[in-house]
Structures are given as C-alpha cells and as structure tokens.
Amino acid sequence: MPRLPMLPVALAVLSLGLLRSGSLLAAEEQYARAIKNYETYCVQCHGLGRNGKGVNTPPMSVQPRDHSDPKIMGDIPDDQITRAIKEGGLAVNKSVLMPAWGHVLSDAEVTEMLAYLRHVCNCGTGK
Amino acid sequence: MKIALAVVAATILSAVPALAADGAGILKSQCAECHALAQPERQDLDHIWNRKGPDLFYAGVKFNKAWLAKWLENPGRIRPAGEFYEKHIKRGDPNDVVDTASLTNHVKLSAADASAAADELMKLTGPAGLVEKGAFKGQAVAAAMGEMFFNKLRGCGACHQSKPDAGGSSGPELYTAGARLQPDYIYAYIKDPQKLDPHVWMPTLPLSDPDIQRLAGYLIQLGQAEGGK
C-alpha cells in the first residue's frame, strides 16, 4: 500500500476545512437579513430546523411545509413560493394557517427569502 | 394644647401623601428595565429582538385599568413562549418546544403599588391616532361562529390560544384578551398590528371590517366569560 506524505495531506484537509467554513460564513453573510427575518417570522411554525416542526405545530390541522425537503421544495416554482409568502396559503390553494407576510416584508426581503429557501432546501430554482 | 393638636394633625395630614404609592417611581424602578415606557427612537427589528417585554408607552389605550391593577398584583403568564418567543424555544422531538426553564416570572406588586402603577400606566397614551376611538361597534357574535372564524377561517389559532392549552404558543393567549384589553385596541391590533408594534411577528392580514368586528367581538365575549372564572 503506497504511503501518502503526511504534511501535504494534512494541509489539503485543513485548507478544505477552511474553504468549507469560509463558504458557510459567506452564506451566512449573503443571507443575513433573510435569516433574521426567518428567525423572527417563520420559525414559529416552520421550526428552528427549517423542517416544518415549529413550536406552534402540534395542534395544527395542516402541518407547515418542511423547507429542508429538496424533493417537495424543488417541485414548487419560485413564483408560487413568492406568492405564498406575500399573499398567504389561500392564494396558492394551500392552508389559511400560512398568513400573508406582504405587509410585513418588503418585495426585496421576499426575494431574499426565496433565495434563502432555495439555499436551505438545496434544490435549485424550481423553475 | 390646641396648638399642639393642630401641629400633630398637620403633621399627620402632610404625611398622608408620602404614604401613597408613587406610581411614576414604581414604573421607573420596576418596569423600565424590560418595557419601553416612552416611544423608542428606533422601532426596528432589533428592538423586537432586544426587548424583554411588550412596549408600554401606549398602555393607556391598550389595557383595561381594573384588569391591569389586578394582574400586577398577581401576574400570570400571558405569552406561553415569553417575549421574544424565538429566544424561549428549543428543538424537541418531534417539534420545537417552549424552553420553560428560560422563562422568568413577572414582578409582583403589592395591592397599593399595583393600583398606583396602573394609574400611571393609564396616562401613557402613545402618539395621537394610534388607536381609533369607537372603531369597535360592539357587535355580538355567536360563540360557535366566532370560534370557527378564529380557528378555521382566519387561522388565528395557529399562534394564539382561545382556550387554555389549545392553540399556538408564539403569540399571547387570547382567552383573557377581552378582560385585559380595550375593545378599540383589540380592533386596531387585529386590523394592523404592524402599526402599533412595527416588525412584530404577527402579520397584518387582509381582513375586511366585518371580519375584524367579528373577531374583536368574539374575543371580547370570550374574555368576559373567562374573566368571570
């Protein structure tokens, strides 16, 4: 079995780690306002884990969307997500329990939220 | 002798106001650390995150004074997940739960202090026009109809409880709202919570006036029923 030189391997692993934490930091920065808004308005139902398991969910007749699910989120087009955020669940034939946030979030904040949701589900543009 | 008695009487009389509780002083020493008693310069999202209790600079157009005095003497929890709710929840299995260990109890006042503090709080009316007088028309609502609108048709129950332990927990419980809040305030808050409390985690919903009258009427009746218990 060929032996790998220890130092270059260690450096490669270290730099990969730094790159990874760097990209995480960049993501945090890029989505900072969306994350703050999500933590303020969305986690009460969609959960700290972005998994639809918020503190309000136990008595709900319809469970909130799991934003971490790439399959389900990937099937929803961008315009439908935008409309659900701005006009509420009923506007997209979903539950009234999802309220309209269009009077709270600006259009720019909704656009940022959409981009953040795509980052959370890691599921592309949905187009 | 007469002079001595007059001096004693005058001394006692002058001491009486000093014995009365100092409402303004109580607000400053007991309330100001957690509540905004004057309108904050910046009512931004950071203000929502940093405060420890709801703003009180418009308490005079918000609360019913009798309820306020009674509650300050014996405060119960109104917000199941505290304020700010996000700071008092944690991940659980299967869903997030209220981190009850992180919640603190509200300060408790003596009867005299509670009454004086309530008097003082009622003087805080906030900016003009915050709550429109006479907006609630006093509509009677059939309880079943009100409950259906509250829970099923308008989704209020997602975040609020209309019965103890039945409903969401990120917003204040509303089964005592009718006892603690003024009818016009309830109307104004349902109509546009963001006007009263910018960036609060309750959305401004596109509700019609009959909708708001119905929901306000339902909550007021609910509070009267619960308040009598």
JSON list of N, CA and C in Angstrom, two decimals, chain B residues 177-203:
[
{"chain": "B", "resi": 177, "resn": "ALA", "atom": "N", "xyz": [-58.08, 38.07, 26.62]},
{"chain": "B", "resi": 177, "resn": "ALA", "atom": "CA", "xyz": [-57.84, 39.35, 25.93]},
{"chain": "B", "resi": 177, "resn": "ALA", "atom": "C", "xyz": [-58.98, 40.33, 26.17]},
{"chain": "B", "resi": 178, "resn": "GLY", "atom": "N", "xyz": [-60.21, 39.83, 26.14]},
{"chain": "B", "resi": 178, "resn": "GLY", "atom": "CA", "xyz": [-61.37, 40.70, 26.32]},
{"chain": "B", "resi": 178, "resn": "GLY", "atom": "C", "xyz": [-61.41, 41.33, 27.70]},
{"chain": "B", "resi": 179, "resn": "ALA", "atom": "N", "xyz": [-60.84, 40.66, 28.68]},
{"chain": "B", "resi": 179, "resn": "ALA", "atom": "CA", "xyz": [-60.80, 41.21, 30.05]},
{"chain": "B", "resi": 179, "resn": "ALA", "atom": "C", "xyz": [-59.65, 42.22, 30.18]},
{"chain": "B", "resi": 180, "resn": "ARG", "atom": "N", "xyz": [-58.53, 41.94, 29.52]},
{"chain": "B", "resi": 180, "resn": "ARG", "atom": "CA", "xyz": [-57.36, 42.78, 29.75]},
{"chain": "B", "resi": 180, "resn": "ARG", "atom": "C", "xyz": [-57.23, 43.95, 28.79]},
{"chain": "B", "resi": 181, "resn": "LEU", "atom": "N", "xyz": [-57.86, 43.85, 27.61]},
{"chain": "B", "resi": 181, "resn": "LEU", "atom": "CA", "xyz": [-57.63, 44.87, 26.57]},
{"chain": "B", "resi": 181, "resn": "LEU", "atom": "C", "xyz": [-58.89, 45.67, 26.27]},
{"chain": "B", "resi": 182, "resn": "GLN", "atom": "N", "xyz": [-58.68, 46.93, 25.88]},
{"chain": "B", "resi": 182, "resn": "GLN", "atom": "CA", "xyz": [-59.80, 47.79, 25.48]},
{"chain": "B", "resi": 182, "resn": "GLN", "atom": "C", "xyz": [-60.31, 47.35, 24.10]},
{"chain": "B", "resi": 183, "resn": "PRO", "atom": "N", "xyz": [-61.64, 47.36, 23.92]},
{"chain": "B", "resi": 183, "resn": "PRO", "atom": "CA", "xyz": [-62.22, 46.90, 22.64]},
{"chain": "B", "resi": 183, "resn": "PRO", "atom": "C", "xyz": [-61.61, 47.59, 21.41]},
{"chain": "B", "resi": 184, "resn": "ASP", "atom": "N", "xyz": [-61.44, 48.91, 21.47]},
{"chain": "B", "resi": 184, "resn": "ASP", "atom": "CA", "xyz": [-60.89, 49.61, 20.29]},
{"chain": "B", "resi": 184, "resn": "ASP", "atom": "C", "xyz": [-59.44, 49.21, 20.03]},
{"chain": "B", "resi": 185, "resn": "TYR", "atom": "N", "xyz": [-58.72, 48.87, 21.08]},
{"chain": "B", "resi": 185, "resn": "TYR", "atom": "CA", "xyz": [-57.34, 48.40, 20.90]},
{"chain": "B", "resi": 185, "resn": "TYR", "atom": "C", "xyz": [-57.34, 47.04, 20.21]},
{"chain": "B", "resi": 186, "resn": "ILE", "atom": "N", "xyz": [-58.24, 46.16, 20.64]},
{"chain": "B", "resi": 186, "resn": "ILE", "atom": "CA", "xyz": [-58.33, 44.83, 20.00]},
{"chain": "B", "resi": 186, "resn": "ILE", "atom": "C", "xyz": [-58.62, 45.00, 18.51]},
{"chain": "B", "resi": 187, "resn": "TYR", "atom": "N", "xyz": [-59.57, 45.88, 18.20]},
{"chain": "B", "resi": 187, "resn": "TYR", "atom": "CA", "xyz": [-59.90, 46.14, 16.80]},
{"chain": "B", "resi": 187, "resn": "TYR", "atom": "C", "xyz": [-58.66, 46.65, 16.05]},
{"chain": "B", "resi": 188, "resn": "ALA", "atom": "N", "xyz": [-58.02, 47.66, 16.63]},
{"chain": "B", "resi": 188, "resn": "ALA", "atom": "CA", "xyz": [-56.86, 48.28, 15.95]},
{"chain": "B", "resi": 188, "resn": "ALA", "atom": "C", "xyz": [-55.72, 47.29, 15.76]},
{"chain": "B", "resi": 189, "resn": "TYR", "atom": "N", "xyz": [-55.51, 46.43, 16.75]},
{"chain": "B", "resi": 189, "resn": "TYR", "atom": "CA", "xyz": [-54.39, 45.49, 16.66]},
{"chain": "B", "resi": 189, "resn": "TYR", "atom": "C", "xyz": [-54.65, 44.41, 15.60]},
{"chain": "B", "resi": 190, "resn": "ILE", "atom": "N", "xyz": [-55.89, 43.91, 15.56]},
{"chain": "B", "resi": 190, "resn": "ILE", "atom": "CA", "xyz": [-56.21, 42.90, 14.53]},
{"chain": "B", "resi": 190, "resn": "ILE", "atom": "C", "xyz": [-56.08, 43.54, 13.14]},
{"chain": "B", "resi": 191, "resn": "LYS", "atom": "N", "xyz": [-56.53, 44.79, 13.04]},
{"chain": "B", "resi": 191, "resn": "LYS", "atom": "CA", "xyz": [-56.51, 45.48, 11.74]},
{"chain": "B", "resi": 191, "resn": "LYS", "atom": "C", "xyz": [-55.08, 45.67, 11.24]},
{"chain": "B", "resi": 192, "resn": "ASP", "atom": "N", "xyz": [-54.21, 46.14, 12.12]},
{"chain": "B", "resi": 192, "resn": "ASP", "atom": "CA", "xyz": [-52.84, 46.42, 11.67]},
{"chain": "B", "resi": 192, "resn": "ASP", "atom": "C", "xyz": [-51.84, 46.35, 12.84]},
{"chain": "B", "resi": 193, "resn": "PRO", "atom": "N", "xyz": [-51.46, 45.14, 13.21]},
{"chain": "B", "resi": 193, "resn": "PRO", "atom": "CA", "xyz": [-50.51, 45.01, 14.34]},
{"chain": "B", "resi": 193, "resn": "PRO", "atom": "C", "xyz": [-49.19, 45.73, 14.09]},
{"chain": "B", "resi": 194, "resn": "GLN", "atom": "N", "xyz": [-48.83, 45.83, 12.80]},
{"chain": "B", "resi": 194, "resn": "GLN", "atom": "CA", "xyz": [-47.55, 46.46, 12.47]},
{"chain": "B", "resi": 194, "resn": "GLN", "atom": "C", "xyz": [-47.57, 47.97, 12.71]},
{"chain": "B", "resi": 195, "resn": "LYS", "atom": "N", "xyz": [-48.77, 48.56, 12.72]},
{"chain": "B", "resi": 195, "resn": "LYS", "atom": "CA", "xyz": [-48.87, 49.99, 13.00]},
{"chain": "B", "resi": 195, "resn": "LYS", "atom": "C", "xyz": [-48.60, 50.23, 14.50]},
{"chain": "B", "resi": 196, "resn": "LEU", "atom": "N", "xyz": [-49.14, 49.36, 15.33]},
{"chain": "B", "resi": 196, "resn": "LEU", "atom": "CA", "xyz": [-48.95, 49.52, 16.77]},
{"chain": "B", "resi": 196, "resn": "LEU", "atom": "C", "xyz": [-47.57, 49.05, 17.23]},
{"chain": "B", "resi": 197, "resn": "ASP", "atom": "N", "xyz": [-47.11, 47.99, 16.61]},
{"chain": "B", "resi": 197, "resn": "ASP", "atom": "CA", "xyz": [-45.86, 47.37, 17.06]},
{"chain": "B", "resi": 197, "resn": "ASP", "atom": "C", "xyz": [-45.03, 46.97, 15.84]},
{"chain": "B", "resi": 198, "resn": "PRO", "atom": "N", "xyz": [-44.34, 47.95, 15.21]},
{"chain": "B", "resi": 198, "resn": "PRO", "atom": "CA", "xyz": [-43.64, 47.66, 13.96]},
{"chain": "B", "resi": 198, "resn": "PRO", "atom": "C", "xyz": [-42.69, 46.45, 14.06]},
{"chain": "B", "resi": 199, "resn": "HIS", "atom": "N", "xyz": [-42.75, 45.59, 13.06]},
{"chain": "B", "resi": 199, "resn": "HIS", "atom": "CA", "xyz": [-41.90, 44.40, 12.91]},
{"chain": "B", "resi": 199, "resn": "HIS", "atom": "C", "xyz": [-42.29, 43.25, 13.84]},
{"chain": "B", "resi": 200, "resn": "VAL", "atom": "N", "xyz": [-43.39, 43.40, 14.58]},
{"chain": "B", "resi": 200, "resn": "VAL", "atom": "CA", "xyz": [-43.82, 42.29, 15.45]},
{"chain": "B", "resi": 200, "resn": "VAL", "atom": "C", "xyz": [-44.11, 41.06, 14.58]},
{"chain": "B", "resi": 201, "resn": "TRP", "atom": "N", "xyz": [-44.01, 39.89, 15.19]},
{"chain": "B", "resi": 201, "resn": "TRP", "atom": "CA", "xyz": [-44.15, 38.64, 14.43]},
{"chain": "B", "resi": 201, "resn": "TRP", "atom": "C", "xyz": [-45.60, 38.24, 14.16]},
{"chain": "B", "resi": 202, "resn": "MET", "atom": "N", "xyz": [-46.52, 39.19, 14.32]},
{"chain": "B", "resi": 202, "resn": "MET", "atom": "CA", "xyz": [-47.91, 38.97, 13.87]},
{"chain": "B", "resi": 202, "resn": "MET", "atom": "C", "xyz": [-48.11, 39.72, 12.57]},
{"chain": "B", "resi": 203, "resn": "PRO", "atom": "N", "xyz": [-48.58, 39.01, 11.53]},
{"chain": "B", "resi": 203, "resn": "PRO", "atom": "CA", "xyz": [-48.74, 39.68, 10.23]},
{"chain": "B", "resi": 203, "resn": "PRO", "atom": "C", "xyz": [-49.97, 40.58, 10.20]}
]
